[in-house]
XYZ file of C-alpha atoms in Angstrom:
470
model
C -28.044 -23.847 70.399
C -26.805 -22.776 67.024
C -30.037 -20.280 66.824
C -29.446 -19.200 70.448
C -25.966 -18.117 68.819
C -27.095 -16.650 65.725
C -29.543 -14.119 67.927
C -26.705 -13.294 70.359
C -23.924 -12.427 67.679
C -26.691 -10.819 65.570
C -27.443 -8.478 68.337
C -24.051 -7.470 70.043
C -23.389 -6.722 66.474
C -25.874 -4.330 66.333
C -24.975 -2.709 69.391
C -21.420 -2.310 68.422
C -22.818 -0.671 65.479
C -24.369 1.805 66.919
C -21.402 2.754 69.302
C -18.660 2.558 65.921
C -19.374 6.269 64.553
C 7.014 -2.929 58.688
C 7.123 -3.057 54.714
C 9.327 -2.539 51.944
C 9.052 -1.775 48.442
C 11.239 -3.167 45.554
C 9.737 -1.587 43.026
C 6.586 0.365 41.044
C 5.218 -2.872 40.487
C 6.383 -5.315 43.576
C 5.389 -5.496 47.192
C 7.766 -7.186 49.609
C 6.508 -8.046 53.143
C 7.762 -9.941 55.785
C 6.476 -13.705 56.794
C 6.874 -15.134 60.106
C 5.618 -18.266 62.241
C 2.732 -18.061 64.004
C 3.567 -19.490 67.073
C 2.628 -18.865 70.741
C 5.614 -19.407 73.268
C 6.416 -22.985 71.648
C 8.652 -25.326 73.549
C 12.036 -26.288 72.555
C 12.480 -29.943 71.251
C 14.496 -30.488 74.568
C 11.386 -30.879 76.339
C 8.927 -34.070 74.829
C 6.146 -33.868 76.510
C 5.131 -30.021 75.660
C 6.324 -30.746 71.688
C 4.689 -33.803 71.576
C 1.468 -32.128 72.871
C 2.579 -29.384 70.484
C 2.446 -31.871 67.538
C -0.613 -33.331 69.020
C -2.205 -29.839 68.097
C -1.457 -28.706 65.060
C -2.163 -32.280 63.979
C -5.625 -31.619 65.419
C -6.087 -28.392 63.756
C -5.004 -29.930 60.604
C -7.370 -32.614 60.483
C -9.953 -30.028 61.400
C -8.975 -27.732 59.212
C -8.982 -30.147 56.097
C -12.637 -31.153 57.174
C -14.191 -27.578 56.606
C -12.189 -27.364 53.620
C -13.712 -30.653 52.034
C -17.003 -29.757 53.191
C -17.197 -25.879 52.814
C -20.652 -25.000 50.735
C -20.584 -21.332 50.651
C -18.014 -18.329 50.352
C -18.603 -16.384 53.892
C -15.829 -16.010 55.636
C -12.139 -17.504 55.869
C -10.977 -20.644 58.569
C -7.231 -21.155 59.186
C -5.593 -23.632 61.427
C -4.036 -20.531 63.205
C -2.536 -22.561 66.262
C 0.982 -24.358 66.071
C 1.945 -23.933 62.438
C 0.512 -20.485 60.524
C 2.459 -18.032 59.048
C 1.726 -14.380 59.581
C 2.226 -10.589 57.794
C 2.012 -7.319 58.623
C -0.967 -5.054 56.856
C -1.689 -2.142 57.388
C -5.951 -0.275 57.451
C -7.025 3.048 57.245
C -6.065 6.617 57.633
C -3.896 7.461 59.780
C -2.859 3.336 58.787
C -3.503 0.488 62.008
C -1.222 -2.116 61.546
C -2.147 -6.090 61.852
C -0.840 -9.406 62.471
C -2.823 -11.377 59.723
C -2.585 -15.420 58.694
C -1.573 -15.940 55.431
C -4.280 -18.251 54.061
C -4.706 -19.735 50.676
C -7.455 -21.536 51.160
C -9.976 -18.751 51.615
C -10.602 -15.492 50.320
C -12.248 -13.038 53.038
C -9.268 -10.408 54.736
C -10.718 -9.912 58.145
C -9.080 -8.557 61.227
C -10.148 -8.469 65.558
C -12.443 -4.988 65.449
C -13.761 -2.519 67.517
C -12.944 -1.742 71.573
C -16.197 -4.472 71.576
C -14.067 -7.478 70.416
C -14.422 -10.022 72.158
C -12.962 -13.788 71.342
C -13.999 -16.657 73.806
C -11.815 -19.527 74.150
C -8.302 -18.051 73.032
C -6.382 -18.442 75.900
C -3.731 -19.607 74.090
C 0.150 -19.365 75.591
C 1.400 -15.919 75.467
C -2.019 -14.706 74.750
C -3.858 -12.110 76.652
C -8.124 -12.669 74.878
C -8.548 -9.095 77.007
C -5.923 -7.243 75.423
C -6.175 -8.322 72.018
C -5.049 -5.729 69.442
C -8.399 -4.237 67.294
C -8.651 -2.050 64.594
C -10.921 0.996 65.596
C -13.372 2.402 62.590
C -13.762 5.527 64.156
C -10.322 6.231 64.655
C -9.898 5.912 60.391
C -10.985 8.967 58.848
C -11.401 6.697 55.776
C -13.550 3.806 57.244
C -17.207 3.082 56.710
C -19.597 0.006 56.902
C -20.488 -1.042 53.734
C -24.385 -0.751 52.581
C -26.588 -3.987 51.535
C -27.058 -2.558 47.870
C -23.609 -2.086 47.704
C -22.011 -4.755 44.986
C -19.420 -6.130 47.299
C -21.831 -7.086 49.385
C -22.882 -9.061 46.706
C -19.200 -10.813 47.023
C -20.070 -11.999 50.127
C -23.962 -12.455 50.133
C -24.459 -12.959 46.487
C -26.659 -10.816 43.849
C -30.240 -11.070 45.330
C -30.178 -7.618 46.933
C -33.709 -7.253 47.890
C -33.531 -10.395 49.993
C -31.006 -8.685 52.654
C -32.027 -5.253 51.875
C -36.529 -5.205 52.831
C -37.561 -2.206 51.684
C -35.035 -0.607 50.015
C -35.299 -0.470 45.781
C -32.289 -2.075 43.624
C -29.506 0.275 43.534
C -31.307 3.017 45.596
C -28.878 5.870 46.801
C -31.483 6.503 49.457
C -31.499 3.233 51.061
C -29.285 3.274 54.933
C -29.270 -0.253 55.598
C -25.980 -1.788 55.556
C -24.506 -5.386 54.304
C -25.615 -8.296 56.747
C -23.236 -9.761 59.438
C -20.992 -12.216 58.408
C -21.336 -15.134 60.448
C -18.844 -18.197 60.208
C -18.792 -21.502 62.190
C -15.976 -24.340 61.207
C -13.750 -26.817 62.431
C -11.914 -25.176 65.442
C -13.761 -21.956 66.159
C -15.492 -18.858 64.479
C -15.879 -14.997 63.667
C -18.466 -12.872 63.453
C -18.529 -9.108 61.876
C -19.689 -6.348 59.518
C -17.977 -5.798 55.910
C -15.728 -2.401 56.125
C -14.241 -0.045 53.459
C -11.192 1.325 54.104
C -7.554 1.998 52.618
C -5.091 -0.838 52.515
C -1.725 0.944 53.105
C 1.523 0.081 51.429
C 4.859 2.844 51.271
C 4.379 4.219 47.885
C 0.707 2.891 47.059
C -2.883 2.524 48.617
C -5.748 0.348 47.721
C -8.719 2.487 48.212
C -12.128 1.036 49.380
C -10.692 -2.354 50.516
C -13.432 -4.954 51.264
C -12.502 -5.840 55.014
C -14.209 -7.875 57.544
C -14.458 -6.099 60.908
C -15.136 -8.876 63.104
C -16.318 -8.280 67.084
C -16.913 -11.864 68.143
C -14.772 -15.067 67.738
C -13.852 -18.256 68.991
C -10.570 -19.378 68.973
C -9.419 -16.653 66.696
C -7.144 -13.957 68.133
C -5.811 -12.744 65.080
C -7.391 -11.788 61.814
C -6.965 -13.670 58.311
C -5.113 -12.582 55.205
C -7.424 -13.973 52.385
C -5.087 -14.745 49.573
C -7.416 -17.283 47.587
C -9.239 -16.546 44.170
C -13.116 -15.355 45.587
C -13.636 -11.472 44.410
C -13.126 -10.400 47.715
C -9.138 -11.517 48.059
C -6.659 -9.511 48.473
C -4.872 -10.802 45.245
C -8.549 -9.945 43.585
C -8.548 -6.528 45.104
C -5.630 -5.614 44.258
C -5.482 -6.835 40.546
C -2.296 -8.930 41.452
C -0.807 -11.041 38.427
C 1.042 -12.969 40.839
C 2.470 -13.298 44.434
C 4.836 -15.688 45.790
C 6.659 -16.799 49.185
C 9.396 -18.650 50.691
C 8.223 -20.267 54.105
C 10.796 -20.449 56.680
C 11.042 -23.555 58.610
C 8.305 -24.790 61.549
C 11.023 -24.719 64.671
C 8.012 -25.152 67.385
C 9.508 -21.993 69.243
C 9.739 -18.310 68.793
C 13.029 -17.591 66.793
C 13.235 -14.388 65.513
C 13.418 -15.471 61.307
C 11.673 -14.296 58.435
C 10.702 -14.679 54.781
C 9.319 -12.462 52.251
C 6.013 -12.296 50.685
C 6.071 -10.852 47.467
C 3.264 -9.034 45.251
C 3.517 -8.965 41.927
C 1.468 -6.125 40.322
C 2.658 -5.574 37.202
C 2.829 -8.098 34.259
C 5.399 -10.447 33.390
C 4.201 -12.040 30.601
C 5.383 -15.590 29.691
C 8.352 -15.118 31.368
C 9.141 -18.068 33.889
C 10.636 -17.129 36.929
C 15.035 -18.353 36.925
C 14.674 -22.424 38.904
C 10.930 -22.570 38.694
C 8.933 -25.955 38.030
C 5.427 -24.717 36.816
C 2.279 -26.934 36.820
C -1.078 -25.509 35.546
C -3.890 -24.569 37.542
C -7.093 -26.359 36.571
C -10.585 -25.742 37.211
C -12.831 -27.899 39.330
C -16.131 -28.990 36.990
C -18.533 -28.475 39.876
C -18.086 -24.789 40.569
C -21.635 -23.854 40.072
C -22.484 -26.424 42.417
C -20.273 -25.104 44.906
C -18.698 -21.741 44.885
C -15.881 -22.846 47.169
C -14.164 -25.359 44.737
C -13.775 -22.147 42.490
C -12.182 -20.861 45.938
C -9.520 -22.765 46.086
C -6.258 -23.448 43.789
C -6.139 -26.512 42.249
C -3.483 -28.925 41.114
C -2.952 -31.688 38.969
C -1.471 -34.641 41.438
C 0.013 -37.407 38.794
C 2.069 -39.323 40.914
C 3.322 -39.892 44.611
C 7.037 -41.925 45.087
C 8.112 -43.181 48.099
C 11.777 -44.023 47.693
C 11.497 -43.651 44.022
C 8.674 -45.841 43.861
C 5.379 -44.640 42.440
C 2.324 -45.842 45.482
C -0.805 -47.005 43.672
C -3.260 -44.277 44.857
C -6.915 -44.421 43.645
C -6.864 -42.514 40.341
C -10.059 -40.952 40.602
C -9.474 -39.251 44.102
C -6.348 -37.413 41.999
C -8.146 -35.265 39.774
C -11.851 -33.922 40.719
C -14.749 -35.325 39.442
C -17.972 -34.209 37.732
C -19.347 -33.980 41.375
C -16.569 -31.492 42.115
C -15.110 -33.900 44.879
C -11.267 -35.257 44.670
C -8.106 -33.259 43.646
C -5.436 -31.439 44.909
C -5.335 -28.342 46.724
C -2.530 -25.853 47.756
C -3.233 -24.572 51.194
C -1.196 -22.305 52.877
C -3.776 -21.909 55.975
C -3.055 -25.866 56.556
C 0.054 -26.919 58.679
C 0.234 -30.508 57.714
C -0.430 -32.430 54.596
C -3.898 -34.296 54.321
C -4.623 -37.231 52.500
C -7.811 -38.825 51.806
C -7.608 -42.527 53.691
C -7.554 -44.266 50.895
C -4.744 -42.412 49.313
C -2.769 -42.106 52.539
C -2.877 -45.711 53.055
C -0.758 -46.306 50.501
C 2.009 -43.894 51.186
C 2.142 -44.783 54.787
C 1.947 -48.387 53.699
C 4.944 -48.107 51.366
C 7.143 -46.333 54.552
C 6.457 -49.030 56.302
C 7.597 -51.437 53.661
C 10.700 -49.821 53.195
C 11.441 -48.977 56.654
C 10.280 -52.295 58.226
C 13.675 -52.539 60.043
C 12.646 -50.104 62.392
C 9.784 -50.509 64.785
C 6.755 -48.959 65.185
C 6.710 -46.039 68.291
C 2.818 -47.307 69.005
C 2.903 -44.924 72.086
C 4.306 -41.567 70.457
C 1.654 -41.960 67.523
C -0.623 -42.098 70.491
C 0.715 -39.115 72.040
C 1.297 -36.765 69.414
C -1.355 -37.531 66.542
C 0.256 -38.536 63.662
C 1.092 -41.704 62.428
C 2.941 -43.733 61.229
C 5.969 -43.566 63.837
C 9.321 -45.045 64.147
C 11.869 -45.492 66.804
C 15.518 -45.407 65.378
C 16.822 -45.864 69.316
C 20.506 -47.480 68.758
C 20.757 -46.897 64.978
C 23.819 -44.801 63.939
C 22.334 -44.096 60.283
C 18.222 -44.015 59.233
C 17.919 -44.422 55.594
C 14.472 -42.420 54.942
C 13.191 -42.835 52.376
C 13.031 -40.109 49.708
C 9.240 -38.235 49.401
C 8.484 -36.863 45.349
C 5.166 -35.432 44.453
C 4.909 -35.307 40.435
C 2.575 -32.754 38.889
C 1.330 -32.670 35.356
C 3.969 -30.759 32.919
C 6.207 -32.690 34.700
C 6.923 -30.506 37.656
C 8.506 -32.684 40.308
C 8.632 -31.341 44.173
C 11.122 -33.847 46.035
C 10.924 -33.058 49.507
C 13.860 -32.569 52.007
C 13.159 -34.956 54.964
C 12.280 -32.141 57.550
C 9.445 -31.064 55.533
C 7.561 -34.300 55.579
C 8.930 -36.082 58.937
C 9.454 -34.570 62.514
C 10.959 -35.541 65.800
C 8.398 -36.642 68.167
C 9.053 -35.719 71.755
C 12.564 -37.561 71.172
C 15.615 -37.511 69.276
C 15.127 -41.419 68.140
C 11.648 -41.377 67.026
C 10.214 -39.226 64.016
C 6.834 -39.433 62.347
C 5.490 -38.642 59.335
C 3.660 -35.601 58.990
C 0.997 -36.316 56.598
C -2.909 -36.458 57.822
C -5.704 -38.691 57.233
C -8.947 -39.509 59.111
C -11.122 -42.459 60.234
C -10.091 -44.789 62.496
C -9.431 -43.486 65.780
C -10.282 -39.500 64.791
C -13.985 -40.854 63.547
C -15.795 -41.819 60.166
C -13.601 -40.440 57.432
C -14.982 -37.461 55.506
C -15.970 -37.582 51.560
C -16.183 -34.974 49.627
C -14.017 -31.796 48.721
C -10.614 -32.073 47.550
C -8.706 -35.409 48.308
C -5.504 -33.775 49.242
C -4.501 -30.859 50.921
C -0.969 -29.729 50.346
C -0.012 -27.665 54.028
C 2.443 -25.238 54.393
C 4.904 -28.174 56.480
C 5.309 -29.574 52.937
C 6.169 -26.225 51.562
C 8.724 -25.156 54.056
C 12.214 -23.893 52.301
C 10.650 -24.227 48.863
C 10.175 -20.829 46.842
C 5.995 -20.924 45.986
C 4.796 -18.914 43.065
C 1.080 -18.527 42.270
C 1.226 -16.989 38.446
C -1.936 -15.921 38.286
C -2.007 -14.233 35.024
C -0.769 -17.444 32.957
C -2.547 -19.573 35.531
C 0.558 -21.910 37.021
C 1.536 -22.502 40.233
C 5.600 -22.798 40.767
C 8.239 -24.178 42.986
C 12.034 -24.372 43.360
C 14.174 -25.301 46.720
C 15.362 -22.937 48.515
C 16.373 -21.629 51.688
C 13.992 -19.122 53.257
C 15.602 -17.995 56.130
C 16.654 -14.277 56.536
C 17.917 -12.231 59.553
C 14.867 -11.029 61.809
């Protein structure tokens, strides 16, 4: 099957070969775009049964999500859990510009959008969805696009620096040689894409990025919108654009479609070792196994030192904190993740200590069954719920306290919430080693300012309140 699939996407890519012949800007050196939930026609909470299968979802697509990301051996092509919990920009491609709906997606590098009149993406009927009217960028309709050749070096980004293995016959660095960079082909957790590497402009009022590495992808599954890549492979748009930082402010998961936005913000210019007003900055370390596997030098790791439940630190596993000479274990910030996920043995522990300190309340058995996530409590006839308080402490000292609504929701009813924090085993199957032990999601992240300082190599945070008018 998976060869049957390789031929078939290898040749309907060839044949659509042959046929392809808002922002605002603060300043010189800032971009400002617009963030907004990805969601597709959610319910309101006043109806359980559609949030709770809601919940049931993007618990789904975060467990699946944080398996390709533990597991990932290779730099292709980017995977977001786009359904129930992304957050999307604007961006705009070519000349005259074609302007995208793109995931914002930390934990992968590759910007790729739906291509061609050929596009076609199986499996995405999704609610308020059309999969035959799905909005593509046309090459031929860019006076500034072209396919990008195999001796090209960012094809190498993608494919790596043996040349003459996807390029038979041609001579290193040949100017005569017409054959272009392989298709891209990507298979993960909930779906795939499949495509040709572009050049084009990336379009911004006041300032273009010439000869942008984009994916132009004409087949999917389950992906009806393309992918911002915003983490730290060559082919990023961070990398591409020589970005010393960027930062956001993630408005609230509502589960519907209010109108509200956030800004996105693109630092081009330096700023020294100046700390942005609020901040708490923790350093970004390296993983040790890099060379082993390109995609731990993908991602952006953290230093996790301790997790409090109510003020009291949980005895997680010490070596599942910080990654190990085999590259596995660590923290990861993942903006392409909608919920939190915890290796088993680490999440044990937190949920354990919950349930400790909220053993007054009972277990909602059926509504963990329902919607996915676990543990669950029923506060039916309680006039006051004393939750308990959520802290994750970073090295330097940084110290994120959550607000409630960022790490528990309201399951289907007003009396029972449960904690939005993933694991896997038990009744989801054999939990996963490997890859980084947690998985910070964007649910955590909501209403916090996020800075990744790039040039001084910190990632930051402050509380705030994201929401601005539509």
């Amino acid at each position: 099957m998976a060869t049957y699939l390789h031929i078939h996407i290898l040749y309907t890519l060839s044949l659509t070969l042959l046929s392809l012949t808002s922002f605002s800007s603060s300043s010189s050196n800032t971009i400002q775009l617009s963030l907004s939930p990805l969601f597709t026609n959610h319910p309101s909470s006043s109806s359980s049964q559609p949030l709770l299968q809601t919940l049931k979802l993007a618990a789904s697509a975060s467990l699946s999500r944080a398996h390709h990301l533990k597991n990932r051996q290779s730099i292709t092509a980017p995977v977001s859990a786009k359904s129930y919990g992304g957050y999307s920009l604007d961006l705009s491609f070519g000349t005259p510009p074609q302007t995208f709906p793109l995931v914002l997606d930390t934990g992968s590098s590759l910007v790729w959008f739906p291509c061609s009149s050929r596009y076609l993406c199986s499996n995405c009927n999704f609610p308020n969805m059309d999969p035959s009217n799905i909005h593509t960028f046309i090459p031929k309709n860019s006076s500034t696009s072209r396919f990008v050749g195999c001796t090209n070096p960012k094809c190498d980004w993608i494919f790596g620096s043996d040349s003459q293995s996807r390029c038979p016959g041609c001579q290193p660095g040949s100017p005569n040689c017409t054959l272009n960079c392989p298709a891209y082909i990507i298979q993960y957790g909930l779906g795939s894409t499949a495509g040709l590497l572009l050049l084009d402009n990336l379009d911004f009022p006041g300032k273009i990025v010439t000869d942008f590495l984009v994916g132009c992808s004409i087949l999917s599954t389950r992906q009806p919108s393309g992918i911002a890549g915003f983490g730290r492979g060559k082919e990023s748009l961070p990398s591409q654009m020589g970005l010393k930082r960027f930062s956001y402010c993630l408005v609230s998961h509502r589960f519907d479609d209010a109108p509200v936005k956030s800004d996105l913000v693109l630092h081009i210019g330096s700023s020294g070792g100046s700390k942005t007003a609020g901040v708490s900055y923790t350093p970004f370390r390296a993983n040790p196994a890099t060379a082993n596997n390109s995609a731990f030098g993908e991602y952006y790791y953290v230093t996790l030192r301790k997790i409090l439940v109510g003020g009291k630190k949980v005895k997680a596993p010490y070596a599942l904190l910080e990654p190990g000479s085999d590259g596995n274990g660590g923290t990861i910030v993942d903006s392409g993740s909608t919920f939190t996920f915890m290796d088993k043995a680490v999440f044990e522990v937190v949920a354990k200590e919950f349930e400790n300190q909220m053993k007054n309340f009972t277990r909602a058995k059926d509504v963990e069954d329902q919607s996915g996530l676990s543990p669950c409590f029923d506060f039916k006839g309680s006039k006051t719920v004393p939750l308990p308080e959520l802290t994750f402490q970073f090295k330097g000292g940084a110290k994120m306290t959550l607000p409630v609504a960022d790490y528990f929701s309201l399951a289907g009813r007003a009396d029972v919430a449960c904690l939005t924090i993933m694991t896997d085993g038990g009744a989801t199957g054999p939990a996963r080693a490997g890859g980084p032990s947690i998985i910070l999601g964007n649910y955590q992240q909501q209403n916090f300012y996020v800075e990744y300082d790039l040039e001084n190599e910190r990632f930051g945070f402050r509380p705030q309140n994201c929401q601005k008018s539509a």
